[in-house]
PDB file of C-alpha atoms in Angstrom:
ATOM      1  CA  UNK Z1320     -15.087  20.843  -8.783  1.00 56.00           C
ATOM      2  CA  UNK Z1321     -18.125  20.639  -6.451  1.00 60.00           C
ATOM      3  CA  UNK Z1322     -17.929  22.585  -3.207  1.00 61.00           C
ATOM      4  CA  UNK Z1323     -18.399  19.468  -1.054  1.00 60.00           C
ATOM      5  CA  UNK Z1324     -15.514  17.749  -2.842  1.00 65.00           C
ATOM      6  CA  UNK Z1325     -13.222  20.716  -2.185  1.00 69.00           C
ATOM      7  CA  UNK Z1326     -14.197  20.660   1.479  1.00 69.00           C
ATOM      8  CA  UNK Z1327     -13.589  16.893   1.538  1.00 70.00           C
ATOM      9  CA  UNK Z1328     -10.090  17.261   0.089  1.00 72.00           C
ATOM     10  CA  UNK Z1329      -9.200  20.094   2.455  1.00 79.00           C
ATOM     11  CA  UNK Z1330     -10.537  18.125   5.432  1.00 78.00           C
ATOM     12  CA  UNK Z1331      -8.479  15.087   4.370  1.00 80.00           C
ATOM     13  CA  UNK Z1332      -5.324  17.212   4.129  1.00 83.00           C
ATOM     14  CA  UNK Z1333      -5.939  18.723   7.574  1.00 87.00           C
ATOM     15  CA  UNK Z1334      -6.575  15.256   9.064  1.00 86.00           C
ATOM     16  CA  UNK Z1335      -3.341  13.889   7.574  1.00 89.00           C
ATOM     17  CA  UNK Z1336      -1.373  16.867   8.900  1.00 90.00           C
ATOM     18  CA  UNK Z1337      -3.156  16.658  12.253  1.00 90.00           C
ATOM     19  CA  UNK Z1338      -2.375  12.939  12.586  1.00 89.00           C
ATOM     20  CA  UNK Z1339       1.295  13.614  11.912  1.00 91.00           C
ATOM     21  CA  UNK Z1340       1.402  16.451  14.460  1.00 92.00           C
ATOM     22  CA  UNK Z1341      -0.201  14.212  17.116  1.00 92.00           C
ATOM     23  CA  UNK Z1342       2.255  11.369  16.459  1.00 90.00           C
ATOM     24  CA  UNK Z1343       5.188  13.805  16.400  1.00 89.00           C
ATOM     25  CA  UNK Z1344       4.194  15.372  19.732  1.00 90.00           C
ATOM     26  CA  UNK Z1345       3.619  11.968  21.348  1.00 90.00           C
ATOM     27  CA  UNK Z1346       7.088  10.903  20.192  1.00 87.00           C
ATOM     28  CA  UNK Z1347       8.730  14.050  21.521  1.00 87.00           C
ATOM     29  CA  UNK Z1348       6.949  13.642  24.849  1.00 87.00           C
ATOM     30  CA  UNK Z1349       8.254  10.063  25.130  1.00 84.00           C
ATOM     31  CA  UNK Z1350       4.766   8.526  25.137  1.00 87.00           C
ATOM     32  CA  UNK Z1351       5.580   6.633  21.926  1.00 86.00           C
ATOM     33  CA  UNK Z1352       8.625   4.445  22.574  1.00 85.00           C
ATOM     34  CA  UNK Z1353      11.432   3.674  20.139  1.00 87.00           C
ATOM     35  CA  UNK Z1354       9.939   0.252  19.485  1.00 86.00           C
ATOM     36  CA  UNK Z1355       6.540   1.781  18.725  1.00 87.00           C
ATOM     37  CA  UNK Z1356       8.221   4.240  16.351  1.00 90.00           C
ATOM     38  CA  UNK Z1357       9.636   1.301  14.392  1.00 90.00           C
ATOM     39  CA  UNK Z1358       6.117  -0.186  14.222  1.00 91.00           C
ATOM     40  CA  UNK Z1359       4.844   3.125  12.817  1.00 92.00           C
ATOM     41  CA  UNK Z1360       7.535   2.953  10.120  1.00 92.00           C
ATOM     42  CA  UNK Z1361       6.425  -0.565   9.194  1.00 93.00           C
ATOM     43  CA  UNK Z1362       2.806   0.594   9.059  1.00 94.00           C
ATOM     44  CA  UNK Z1363       3.770   3.211   6.463  1.00 94.00           C
ATOM     45  CA  UNK Z1364       5.721   0.613   4.453  1.00 95.00           C
ATOM     46  CA  UNK Z1365       2.835  -1.875   4.525  1.00 94.00           C
ATOM     47  CA  UNK Z1366       0.345   0.808   3.504  1.00 94.00           C
ATOM     48  CA  UNK Z1367       2.380   1.523   0.354  1.00 95.00           C
ATOM     49  CA  UNK Z1368       2.649  -2.217  -0.368  1.00 94.00           C
ATOM     50  CA  UNK Z1369      -1.059  -2.926   0.198  1.00 93.00           C
ATOM     51  CA  UNK Z1370      -2.284   0.066  -1.808  1.00 94.00           C
ATOM     52  CA  UNK Z1371       0.108  -0.696  -4.684  1.00 94.00           C
ATOM     53  CA  UNK Z1372      -0.989  -4.351  -4.821  1.00 93.00           C
ATOM     54  CA  UNK Z1373      -4.589  -3.151  -4.717  1.00 93.00           C
ATOM     55  CA  UNK Z1374      -4.033  -1.608  -8.163  1.00 93.00           C
ATOM     56  CA  UNK Z1375      -3.338  -5.029  -9.687  1.00 91.00           C
ATOM     57  CA  UNK Z1376      -5.628  -7.201  -7.568  1.00 90.00           C
ATOM     58  CA  UNK Z1377      -8.471  -4.802  -6.772  1.00 87.00           C
ATOM     59  CA  UNK Z1378      -8.596  -2.391  -9.715  1.00 88.00           C
ATOM     60  CA  UNK Z1379      -7.299  -4.635 -12.513  1.00 88.00           C
ATOM     61  CA  UNK Z1380      -8.762  -7.850 -11.086  1.00 86.00           C
ATOM     62  CA  UNK Z1381      -5.642  -9.996 -11.570  1.00 87.00           C
ATOM     63  CA  UNK Z1382      -4.237 -12.181  -8.776  1.00 85.00           C
ATOM     64  CA  UNK Z1383      -0.471 -11.857  -8.299  1.00 87.00           C
ATOM     65  CA  UNK Z1384       1.757 -13.581  -5.747  1.00 87.00           C
ATOM     66  CA  UNK Z1385       5.057 -11.956  -6.644  1.00 87.00           C
ATOM     67  CA  UNK Z1386       4.714  -8.543  -5.033  1.00 90.00           C
ATOM     68  CA  UNK Z1387       7.534  -9.256  -2.576  1.00 90.00           C
ATOM     69  CA  UNK Z1388       9.759  -9.931  -5.591  1.00 91.00           C
ATOM     70  CA  UNK Z1389       9.353  -6.352  -6.809  1.00 93.00           C
ATOM     71  CA  UNK Z1390       9.882  -5.194  -3.251  1.00 93.00           C
ATOM     72  CA  UNK Z1391      13.195  -7.061  -3.112  1.00 93.00           C
ATOM     73  CA  UNK Z1392      14.326  -5.499  -6.409  1.00 94.00           C
ATOM     74  CA  UNK Z1393      13.684  -2.026  -5.023  1.00 94.00           C
ATOM     75  CA  UNK Z1394      15.305  -2.910  -1.694  1.00 94.00           C
ATOM     76  CA  UNK Z1395      18.559  -4.183  -3.192  1.00 94.00           C
ATOM     77  CA  UNK Z1396      18.751  -1.502  -5.889  1.00 94.00           C
ATOM     78  CA  UNK Z1397      18.273   1.354  -3.417  1.00 94.00           C
ATOM     79  CA  UNK Z1398      20.657  -0.241  -0.892  1.00 93.00           C
ATOM     80  CA  UNK Z1399      23.457  -0.774  -3.414  1.00 93.00           C
ATOM     81  CA  UNK Z1400      23.079   2.809  -4.652  1.00 94.00           C
ATOM     82  CA  UNK Z1401      23.279   4.381  -1.190  1.00 93.00           C
ATOM     83  CA  UNK Z1402      26.151   2.075  -0.201  1.00 91.00           C
ATOM     84  CA  UNK Z1403      28.096   3.356  -3.206  1.00 88.00           C
ATOM     85  CA  UNK Z1404      27.744   6.861  -1.686  1.00 85.00           C
ATOM     86  CA  UNK Z1405      27.428   8.502  -5.108  1.00 85.00           C
ATOM     87  CA  UNK Z1406      25.098  11.086  -3.599  1.00 87.00           C
ATOM     88  CA  UNK Z1407      25.628  11.404   0.165  1.00 85.00           C
ATOM     89  CA  UNK Z1408      22.974  12.004   2.804  1.00 85.00           C
ATOM     90  CA  UNK Z1409      19.232  12.289   2.411  1.00 90.00           C
ATOM     91  CA  UNK Z1410      19.529  13.187  -1.281  1.00 90.00           C
ATOM     92  CA  UNK Z1411      21.131   9.822  -2.010  1.00 91.00           C
ATOM     93  CA  UNK Z1412      18.447   8.053  -0.003  1.00 94.00           C
ATOM     94  CA  UNK Z1413      15.617   9.658  -1.983  1.00 94.00           C
ATOM     95  CA  UNK Z1414      17.354   9.075  -5.329  1.00 94.00           C
ATOM     96  CA  UNK Z1415      17.975   5.459  -4.298  1.00 94.00           C
ATOM     97  CA  UNK Z1416      14.263   4.965  -3.566  1.00 95.00           C
ATOM     98  CA  UNK Z1417      13.339   6.453  -6.929  1.00 95.00           C
ATOM     99  CA  UNK Z1418      15.932   4.316  -8.709  1.00 95.00           C
ATOM    100  CA  UNK Z1419      14.685   1.180  -6.927  1.00 94.00           C
ATOM    101  CA  UNK Z1420      11.131   2.001  -7.975  1.00 94.00           C
ATOM    102  CA  UNK Z1421      12.167   2.603 -11.601  1.00 95.00           C
ATOM    103  CA  UNK Z1422      14.053  -0.702 -11.860  1.00 95.00           C
ATOM    104  CA  UNK Z1423      11.056  -2.526 -10.364  1.00 94.00           C
ATOM    105  CA  UNK Z1424       8.851  -0.659 -12.881  1.00 95.00           C
ATOM    106  CA  UNK Z1425      10.975  -1.893 -15.812  1.00 95.00           C
ATOM    107  CA  UNK Z1426      11.001  -5.469 -14.495  1.00 93.00           C
ATOM    108  CA  UNK Z1427       7.225  -5.174 -14.060  1.00 92.00           C
ATOM    109  CA  UNK Z1428       6.885  -4.339 -17.767  1.00 92.00           C
ATOM    110  CA  UNK Z1429       9.146  -7.251 -18.745  1.00 91.00           C
ATOM    111  CA  UNK Z1430       7.131  -9.685 -16.604  1.00 89.00           C
ATOM    112  CA  UNK Z1431       3.768  -8.115 -17.408  1.00 87.00           C
ATOM    113  CA  UNK Z1432       3.907  -8.217 -21.216  1.00 86.00           C
ATOM    114  CA  UNK Z1433       3.954 -12.047 -21.471  1.00 84.00           C
ATOM    115  CA  UNK Z1434       2.435 -12.780 -18.048  1.00 81.00           C
ATOM    116  CA  UNK Z1435      -0.732 -10.703 -18.350  1.00 80.00           C
ATOM    117  CA  UNK Z1436      -1.819 -12.649 -21.410  1.00 79.00           C
ATOM    118  CA  UNK Z1437      -2.861 -15.230 -18.839  1.00 75.00           C
ATOM    119  CA  UNK Z1438      -5.458 -14.828 -16.106  1.00 73.00           C
ATOM    120  CA  UNK Z1439      -6.482 -16.240 -12.748  1.00 71.00           C
ATOM    121  CA  UNK Z1440      -4.510 -19.172 -11.376  1.00 75.00           C
ATOM    122  CA  UNK Z1441      -2.044 -19.175 -14.276  1.00 81.00           C
ATOM    123  CA  UNK Z1442      -0.994 -15.576 -13.655  1.00 82.00           C
ATOM    124  CA  UNK Z1443      -0.707 -16.273  -9.915  1.00 83.00           C
ATOM    125  CA  UNK Z1444       1.627 -19.211 -10.624  1.00 87.00           C
ATOM    126  CA  UNK Z1445       3.790 -17.130 -12.986  1.00 86.00           C
ATOM    127  CA  UNK Z1446       4.189 -14.275 -10.507  1.00 87.00           C
ATOM    128  CA  UNK Z1447       4.875 -16.744  -7.697  1.00 87.00           C
ATOM    129  CA  UNK Z1448       7.626 -18.327  -9.820  1.00 88.00           C
ATOM    130  CA  UNK Z1449       8.997 -14.871 -10.638  1.00 88.00           C
ATOM    131  CA  UNK Z1450       9.300 -14.013  -6.959  1.00 86.00           C
ATOM    132  CA  UNK Z1451      11.178 -17.240  -6.254  1.00 87.00           C
ATOM    133  CA  UNK Z1452      13.500 -16.709  -9.249  1.00 89.00           C
ATOM    134  CA  UNK Z1453      14.385 -13.232  -7.988  1.00 89.00           C
ATOM    135  CA  UNK Z1454      15.111 -14.647  -4.522  1.00 88.00           C
ATOM    136  CA  UNK Z1455      17.397 -17.373  -5.932  1.00 89.00           C
ATOM    137  CA  UNK Z1456      19.266 -14.893  -8.151  1.00 90.00           C
ATOM    138  CA  UNK Z1457      19.839 -12.540  -5.218  1.00 89.00           C
ATOM    139  CA  UNK Z1458      21.321 -15.396  -3.200  1.00 87.00           C
ATOM    140  CA  UNK Z1459      23.499 -16.456  -6.164  1.00 86.00           C
ATOM    141  CA  UNK Z1460      25.327 -13.193  -6.927  1.00 86.00           C
ATOM    142  CA  UNK Z1461      28.154 -11.945  -4.714  1.00 84.00           C
ATOM    143  CA  UNK Z1462      27.456  -8.221  -5.105  1.00 85.00           C
ATOM    144  CA  UNK Z1463      24.076  -8.692  -3.416  1.00 85.00           C
ATOM    145  CA  UNK Z1464      25.680 -10.383  -0.413  1.00 84.00           C
ATOM    146  CA  UNK Z1465      24.517 -13.850  -1.455  1.00 83.00           C
ATOM    147  CA  UNK Z1466      22.707 -16.000   1.090  1.00 81.00           C
ATOM    148  CA  UNK Z1467      24.431 -14.097   3.920  1.00 85.00           C
ATOM    149  CA  UNK Z1468      22.494 -10.970   3.021  1.00 85.00           C
ATOM    150  CA  UNK Z1469      23.438  -7.353   2.329  1.00 90.00           C
ATOM    151  CA  UNK Z1470      24.879  -5.500   5.321  1.00 88.00           C
ATOM    152  CA  UNK Z1471      26.133  -1.996   5.997  1.00 86.00           C
ATOM    153  CA  UNK Z1472      23.114  -0.287   4.454  1.00 90.00           C
ATOM    154  CA  UNK Z1473      22.857   3.334   5.651  1.00 90.00           C
ATOM    155  CA  UNK Z1474      20.062   3.488   8.218  1.00 89.00           C
ATOM    156  CA  UNK Z1475      17.253   5.996   7.636  1.00 90.00           C
ATOM    157  CA  UNK Z1476      14.439   5.692  10.172  1.00 86.00           C
ATOM    158  CA  UNK Z1477      13.125   9.240  10.056  1.00 89.00           C
ATOM    159  CA  UNK Z1478       9.374   8.860  10.533  1.00 91.00           C
ATOM    160  CA  UNK Z1479       8.665  12.294   9.037  1.00 91.00           C
ATOM    161  CA  UNK Z1480      10.308  11.392   5.717  1.00 93.00           C
ATOM    162  CA  UNK Z1481       8.694   7.940   5.590  1.00 94.00           C
ATOM    163  CA  UNK Z1482       5.278   9.394   6.457  1.00 94.00           C
ATOM    164  CA  UNK Z1483       5.529  12.038   3.713  1.00 94.00           C
ATOM    165  CA  UNK Z1484       6.609   9.440   1.128  1.00 94.00           C
ATOM    166  CA  UNK Z1485       3.703   7.203   2.153  1.00 94.00           C
ATOM    167  CA  UNK Z1486       1.143  10.009   1.896  1.00 94.00           C
ATOM    168  CA  UNK Z1487       2.441  11.179  -1.498  1.00 94.00           C
ATOM    169  CA  UNK Z1488       2.547   7.593  -2.828  1.00 94.00           C
ATOM    170  CA  UNK Z1489      -1.013   6.790  -1.759  1.00 93.00           C
ATOM    171  CA  UNK Z1490      -2.293  10.161  -3.048  1.00 92.00           C
ATOM    172  CA  UNK Z1491      -0.627   9.571  -6.435  1.00 93.00           C
ATOM    173  CA  UNK Z1492      -1.997   6.028  -6.781  1.00 93.00           C
ATOM    174  CA  UNK Z1493      -5.504   7.082  -5.753  1.00 90.00           C
ATOM    175  CA  UNK Z1494      -5.473  10.047  -8.159  1.00 90.00           C
ATOM    176  CA  UNK Z1495      -4.205   7.821 -10.970  1.00 91.00           C
ATOM    177  CA  UNK Z1496      -6.852   5.155 -10.432  1.00 89.00           C
ATOM    178  CA  UNK Z1497      -9.669   7.738 -10.255  1.00 87.00           C
ATOM    179  CA  UNK Z1498      -8.461   9.453 -13.435  1.00 88.00           C
ATOM    180  CA  UNK Z1499      -9.375   8.563 -17.029  1.00 89.00           C
ATOM    181  CA  UNK Z1500      -6.620   5.918 -17.123  1.00 89.00           C
ATOM    182  CA  UNK Z1501      -7.853   4.403 -13.884  1.00 88.00           C
ATOM    183  CA  UNK Z1502     -11.417   4.175 -15.187  1.00 90.00           C
ATOM    184  CA  UNK Z1503     -10.111   2.279 -18.209  1.00 91.00           C
ATOM    185  CA  UNK Z1504      -8.399  -0.205 -15.877  1.00 90.00           C
ATOM    186  CA  UNK Z1505     -11.683  -0.627 -13.962  1.00 90.00           C
ATOM    187  CA  UNK Z1506     -13.518  -1.204 -17.260  1.00 90.00           C
ATOM    188  CA  UNK Z1507     -11.074  -4.013 -18.105  1.00 89.00           C
ATOM    189  CA  UNK Z1508     -11.722  -5.555 -14.697  1.00 88.00           C
ATOM    190  CA  UNK Z1509     -15.478  -5.533 -15.209  1.00 87.00           C
ATOM    191  CA  UNK Z1510     -15.469  -6.910 -18.777  1.00 85.00           C
ATOM    192  CA  UNK Z1511     -12.237  -7.198 -20.743  1.00 85.00           C
ATOM    193  CA  UNK Z1512     -13.956  -8.319 -23.960  1.00 87.00           C
ATOM    194  CA  UNK Z1513     -16.386  -5.381 -23.905  1.00 89.00           C
ATOM    195  CA  UNK Z1514     -13.524  -2.964 -23.148  1.00 87.00           C
ATOM    196  CA  UNK Z1515     -11.519  -4.342 -26.075  1.00 87.00           C
ATOM    197  CA  UNK Z1516     -14.572  -4.059 -28.332  1.00 89.00           C
ATOM    198  CA  UNK Z1517     -14.821  -0.318 -27.572  1.00 87.00           C
ATOM    199  CA  UNK Z1518     -11.267   0.231 -28.834  1.00 86.00           C
ATOM    200  CA  UNK Z1519      -9.330   0.100 -25.540  1.00 87.00           C
ATOM    201  CA  UNK Z1520      -5.814  -1.304 -25.789  1.00 88.00           C
ATOM    202  CA  UNK Z1521      -6.307  -3.795 -22.968  1.00 87.00           C
ATOM    203  CA  UNK Z1522      -2.756  -5.180 -23.108  1.00 87.00           C
ATOM    204  CA  UNK Z1523      -1.253  -1.703 -22.698  1.00 90.00           C
ATOM    205  CA  UNK Z1524      -3.416  -0.765 -19.721  1.00 91.00           C
ATOM    206  CA  UNK Z1525      -2.979  -4.126 -17.984  1.00 91.00           C
ATOM    207  CA  UNK Z1526       0.807  -3.819 -18.229  1.00 91.00           C
ATOM    208  CA  UNK Z1527       0.545  -0.152 -17.191  1.00 92.00           C
ATOM    209  CA  UNK Z1528      -1.354  -0.996 -13.977  1.00 92.00           C
ATOM    210  CA  UNK Z1529       0.951  -3.929 -13.231  1.00 92.00           C
ATOM    211  CA  UNK Z1530       4.095  -1.804 -13.705  1.00 93.00           C
ATOM    212  CA  UNK Z1531       2.778   1.063 -11.541  1.00 94.00           C
ATOM    213  CA  UNK Z1532       2.061  -1.475  -8.808  1.00 94.00           C
ATOM    214  CA  UNK Z1533       5.632  -2.795  -9.139  1.00 94.00           C
ATOM    215  CA  UNK Z1534       7.085   0.734  -9.024  1.00 95.00           C
ATOM    216  CA  UNK Z1535       5.628   1.530  -5.617  1.00 95.00           C
ATOM    217  CA  UNK Z1536       6.487  -1.944  -4.311  1.00 95.00           C
ATOM    218  CA  UNK Z1537      10.092  -1.111  -5.226  1.00 94.00           C
ATOM    219  CA  UNK Z1538       9.912   2.191  -3.355  1.00 95.00           C
ATOM    220  CA  UNK Z1539       8.476   0.430  -0.293  1.00 95.00           C
ATOM    221  CA  UNK Z1540      11.291  -2.119  -0.542  1.00 94.00           C
ATOM    222  CA  UNK Z1541      13.883   0.666  -0.523  1.00 94.00           C
ATOM    223  CA  UNK Z1542      12.343   2.185   2.603  1.00 95.00           C
ATOM    224  CA  UNK Z1543      12.246  -1.245   4.246  1.00 95.00           C
ATOM    225  CA  UNK Z1544      15.929  -1.943   3.486  1.00 93.00           C
ATOM    226  CA  UNK Z1545      17.139   1.387   4.915  1.00 93.00           C
ATOM    227  CA  UNK Z1546      14.871   0.949   7.918  1.00 92.00           C
ATOM    228  CA  UNK Z1547      16.378  -2.481   8.672  1.00 89.00           C
ATOM    229  CA  UNK Z1548      19.994  -1.749   7.590  1.00 88.00           C
ATOM    230  CA  UNK Z1549      20.465  -5.499   6.918  1.00 90.00           C
ATOM    231  CA  UNK Z1550      18.424  -7.488   4.395  1.00 91.00           C
ATOM    232  CA  UNK Z1551      18.343 -11.075   3.170  1.00 90.00           C
ATOM    233  CA  UNK Z1552      16.605 -12.594   0.174  1.00 88.00           C
ATOM    234  CA  UNK Z1553      14.640 -14.958   2.417  1.00 88.00           C
ATOM    235  CA  UNK Z1554      12.800 -11.940   3.879  1.00 88.00           C
ATOM    236  CA  UNK Z1555      11.113 -11.449   0.498  1.00 89.00           C
ATOM    237  CA  UNK Z1556       9.755 -14.956  -0.076  1.00 85.00           C
ATOM    238  CA  UNK Z1557       6.225 -15.860  -1.173  1.00 84.00           C
ATOM    239  CA  UNK Z1558       4.975 -15.693   2.430  1.00 85.00           C
ATOM    240  CA  UNK Z1559       5.478 -11.935   2.423  1.00 87.00           C
ATOM    241  CA  UNK Z1560       3.571 -11.674  -0.874  1.00 88.00           C
ATOM    242  CA  UNK Z1561       0.691 -13.606   0.669  1.00 87.00           C
ATOM    243  CA  UNK Z1562       0.724 -11.323   3.736  1.00 87.00           C
ATOM    244  CA  UNK Z1563       0.346  -8.289   1.474  1.00 90.00           C
ATOM    245  CA  UNK Z1564      -2.425 -10.006  -0.500  1.00 88.00           C
ATOM    246  CA  UNK Z1565      -4.270 -10.729   2.758  1.00 87.00           C
ATOM    247  CA  UNK Z1566      -4.189  -6.992   3.560  1.00 88.00           C
ATOM    248  CA  UNK Z1567      -5.809  -6.190   0.211  1.00 89.00           C
ATOM    249  CA  UNK Z1568      -8.486  -8.891   0.511  1.00 86.00           C
ATOM    250  CA  UNK Z1569      -9.246  -8.045   4.136  1.00 86.00           C
ATOM    251  CA  UNK Z1570      -9.587  -4.333   3.385  1.00 86.00           C
ATOM    252  CA  UNK Z1571     -11.726  -4.930   0.311  1.00 83.00           C
ATOM    253  CA  UNK Z1572     -10.427  -5.489  -3.199  1.00 84.00           C
ATOM    254  CA  UNK Z1573     -10.604  -2.193  -5.058  1.00 83.00           C
ATOM    255  CA  UNK Z1574     -10.838   0.011  -1.959  1.00 85.00           C
ATOM    256  CA  UNK Z1575      -7.808   2.202  -1.255  1.00 88.00           C
ATOM    257  CA  UNK Z1576      -9.006   3.255   2.172  1.00 88.00           C
ATOM    258  CA  UNK Z1577      -9.833  -0.378   2.920  1.00 88.00           C
ATOM    259  CA  UNK Z1578      -6.306  -1.500   1.973  1.00 89.00           C
ATOM    260  CA  UNK Z1579      -4.869   1.296   4.130  1.00 90.00           C
ATOM    261  CA  UNK Z1580      -7.027   0.341   7.114  1.00 90.00           C
ATOM    262  CA  UNK Z1581      -6.210  -3.377   6.734  1.00 88.00           C
ATOM    263  CA  UNK Z1582      -2.471  -2.627   6.499  1.00 91.00           C
ATOM    264  CA  UNK Z1583      -2.668  -0.686   9.769  1.00 91.00           C
ATOM    265  CA  UNK Z1584      -4.677  -3.401  11.536  1.00 88.00           C
ATOM    266  CA  UNK Z1585      -2.581  -6.337  10.304  1.00 87.00           C
ATOM    267  CA  UNK Z1586       0.674  -4.591  11.207  1.00 89.00           C
ATOM    268  CA  UNK Z1587      -0.446  -3.694  14.731  1.00 88.00           C
ATOM    269  CA  UNK Z1588      -2.370  -6.922  15.480  1.00 83.00           C
ATOM    270  CA  UNK Z1589       0.647  -9.314  15.604  1.00 80.00           C
ATOM    271  CA  UNK Z1590       2.445  -6.852  17.897  1.00 81.00           C
ATOM    272  CA  UNK Z1591      -0.570  -6.569  20.217  1.00 78.00           C
ATOM    273  CA  UNK Z1592      -0.853 -10.365  20.342  1.00 75.00           C
ATOM    274  CA  UNK Z1593       2.866 -10.826  21.012  1.00 73.00           C
ATOM    275  CA  UNK Z1594       2.086 -11.365  24.706  1.00 68.00           C
ATOM    276  CA  UNK Z1595       0.218 -14.572  23.805  1.00 67.00           C
ATOM    277  CA  UNK Z1596       3.549 -16.137  22.800  1.00 61.00           C
ATOM    278  CA  UNK Z1597       2.910 -19.485  21.045  1.00 65.00           C
ATOM    279  CA  UNK Z1598      -0.812 -18.831  20.652  1.00 68.00           C
ATOM    280  CA  UNK Z1599      -0.263 -15.505  18.892  1.00 65.00           C
ATOM    281  CA  UNK Z1600      -0.532 -16.820  15.317  1.00 69.00           C
ATOM    282  CA  UNK Z1601      -3.535 -18.991  16.219  1.00 76.00           C
ATOM    283  CA  UNK Z1602      -5.479 -15.982  17.521  1.00 72.00           C
ATOM    284  CA  UNK Z1603      -4.307 -13.942  14.524  1.00 71.00           C
ATOM    285  CA  UNK Z1604      -5.574 -16.634  12.111  1.00 76.00           C
ATOM    286  CA  UNK Z1605      -8.917 -16.984  13.908  1.00 80.00           C
ATOM    287  CA  UNK Z1606      -9.520 -13.227  13.643  1.00 75.00           C
ATOM    288  CA  UNK Z1607      -8.792 -13.330   9.891  1.00 76.00           C
ATOM    289  CA  UNK Z1608     -11.084 -16.342   9.363  1.00 80.00           C
ATOM    290  CA  UNK Z1609     -13.901 -14.710  11.351  1.00 80.00           C
ATOM    291  CA  UNK Z1610     -13.562 -11.515   9.328  1.00 76.00           C
ATOM    292  CA  UNK Z1611     -13.785 -13.412   6.032  1.00 75.00           C
ATOM    293  CA  UNK Z1612     -16.836 -15.383   7.238  1.00 81.00           C
ATOM    294  CA  UNK Z1613     -18.835 -12.404   8.481  1.00 79.00           C
ATOM    295  CA  UNK Z1614     -17.442  -9.874   5.994  1.00 77.00           C
ATOM    296  CA  UNK Z1615     -16.422 -11.820   2.843  1.00 76.00           C
ATOM    297  CA  UNK Z1616     -16.100  -8.663   0.713  1.00 75.00           C
ATOM    298  CA  UNK Z1617     -13.584  -7.176   3.157  1.00 76.00           C
ATOM    299  CA  UNK Z1618     -13.888  -4.356   5.649  1.00 76.00           C
ATOM    300  CA  UNK Z1619     -15.075  -1.782   3.094  1.00 75.00           C
ATOM    301  CA  UNK Z1620     -15.763  -3.984   0.054  1.00 72.00           C
ATOM    302  CA  UNK Z1621     -15.180  -1.876  -3.058  1.00 71.00           C
ATOM    303  CA  UNK Z1622     -16.336   1.279  -1.319  1.00 70.00           C
ATOM    304  CA  UNK Z1623     -14.168   4.129  -0.128  1.00 71.00           C
ATOM    305  CA  UNK Z1624     -14.415   5.905   3.199  1.00 68.00           C
ATOM    306  CA  UNK Z1625     -15.361   9.382   1.984  1.00 65.00           C
ATOM    307  CA  UNK Z1626     -15.368  12.401   4.250  1.00 63.00           C
ATOM    308  CA  UNK Z1627     -17.590  14.217   1.728  1.00 60.00           C
ATOM    309  CA  UNK Z1628     -20.487  11.860   2.562  1.00 64.00           C
ATOM    310  CA  UNK Z1629     -20.085  12.574   6.282  1.00 64.00           C
ATOM    311  CA  UNK Z1630     -20.015  16.301   5.538  1.00 61.00           C
ATOM    312  CA  UNK Z1631     -23.167  15.999   3.392  1.00 62.00           C
ATOM    313  CA  UNK Z1632     -25.002  14.152   6.150  1.00 66.00           C
ATOM    314  CA  UNK Z1633     -23.869  16.728   8.689  1.00 62.00           C
ATOM    315  CA  UNK Z1634     -25.054  19.597   6.450  1.00 60.00           C
ATOM    316  CA  UNK Z1635     -28.384  17.887   5.786  1.00 62.00           C
ATOM    317  CA  UNK Z1636     -28.881  17.279   9.496  1.00 67.00           C
ATOM    318  CA  UNK Z1637     -28.230  20.967  10.248  1.00 61.00           C
ATOM    319  CA  UNK Z1638     -30.673  22.009   7.538  1.00 59.00           C
ATOM    320  CA  UNK Z1639     -33.240  19.575   8.928  1.00 58.00           C
ATOM    321  CA  UNK Z1640     -32.853  21.082  12.400  1.00 56.00           C
ATOM    322  CA  UNK Z1641     -33.292  24.591  10.957  1.00 56.00           C
ATOM    323  CA  UNK Z1642     -36.497  23.544   9.145  1.00 53.00           C
ATOM    324  CA  UNK Z1643     -37.837  22.014  12.378  1.00 56.00           C
ATOM    325  CA  UNK Z1644     -37.170  25.264  14.264  1.00 56.00           C
ATOM    326  CA  UNK Z1645     -38.890  27.312  11.543  1.00 57.00           C
ATOM    327  CA  UNK Z1646     -41.861  24.933  11.549  1.00 52.00           C
ATOM    328  CA  UNK Z1647     -42.208  25.171  15.369  1.00 56.00           C
ATOM    329  CA  UNK Z1648     -41.970  28.968  15.268  1.00 56.00           C
ATOM    330  CA  UNK Z1649     -44.756  29.104  12.703  1.00 56.00           C
TER     331      UNK Z1649
END
C-alpha cells in the first residue's frame, strides 16, 4: 500500500474519532440539546440509507424506489425480536439489527432475481410496487400492530452505539465497492453487454449489489425503530424512498462521500428551516432545484473527497517552498 494512502486512512480514522470526541464533549457540556442529539441520530440513520442506496443507484446504475420497503422489513424484524426479549439489553438490540438486516438481505435476493432482469423505468415501477406491497402487508397482520402501528419497542438512543454502527457500515460498503467485486459492479454499470462478454456473471453481481443495499437498509430501519420506540407502516411509504433517492442524486451518484454529505445537509436543512413554518418546504424545494440546475451531477459527481489528494498537495507545496529557498540561497 502506498505511503500516502496509509497516511490518508490514518488521517480519516483520526478525523472520525476526533469528530465523535467533539460531539461527545459538546453533549456533556450541554451545548448540544436533547433535540439536537435526536437530529444527530437521524443523520447517522440517513447516512446509512443514502450510502446503501448509492450501491444500487450509483454503483450499479439501477433506479429503485423501494428502499423504504427494505427499511421497514428491518425495522419490524428488529423490533419484534427485541420485544420478545430473547436476548436482553444491548446484546439483543445488536442481534435484532443484524437479524433485520439479514431478513432484508434475503427479501432483496427474492425481489432482485426477477426484478433486475428489467432496467430503468420498469425496475423503478417494480420496486415501487414492492414497497407498497410490504406496507399493505404490515398493516394487514396483527402481530405487526396493523394500521395502529407497533408500540412498546425498547428505546435505544445511545449516540455512541449508533455512530459506531454508522461508521462501520459505511466503511464496509466503501471497502466492498472498491474491491474486486465492486469493480465488477462498476463494469456492469458502464457497459453490461461488454461485461457479460468478458465472462462476468452479470445477474449474480446485480443481485449481489441489490441485496447488500437491502441489508444495510434493514439495519438502518432497525436503528430507526428503536430510536422512535413506535413505528407505523405509513412512515415507510414511497415518499421516504424518494427522499433517500434525492440524497443520493444530490450528493452525486456513485460517490460515497457525496451521499454522506447530502444526507447530512438534507437532514439538517428541514430542521434549520423549521422557523419558516409554512414556507419551509418551499424554500427546501427551491434549494434542491437550484442545486440540480447549477450542479446537475450532484455535489461531488462521481468523485470522492480524498484526504490523500490534500496531503499530496500539501507535501508538494512544502517541497516547492524548499526548492524556492534553495534557489534564493544559491
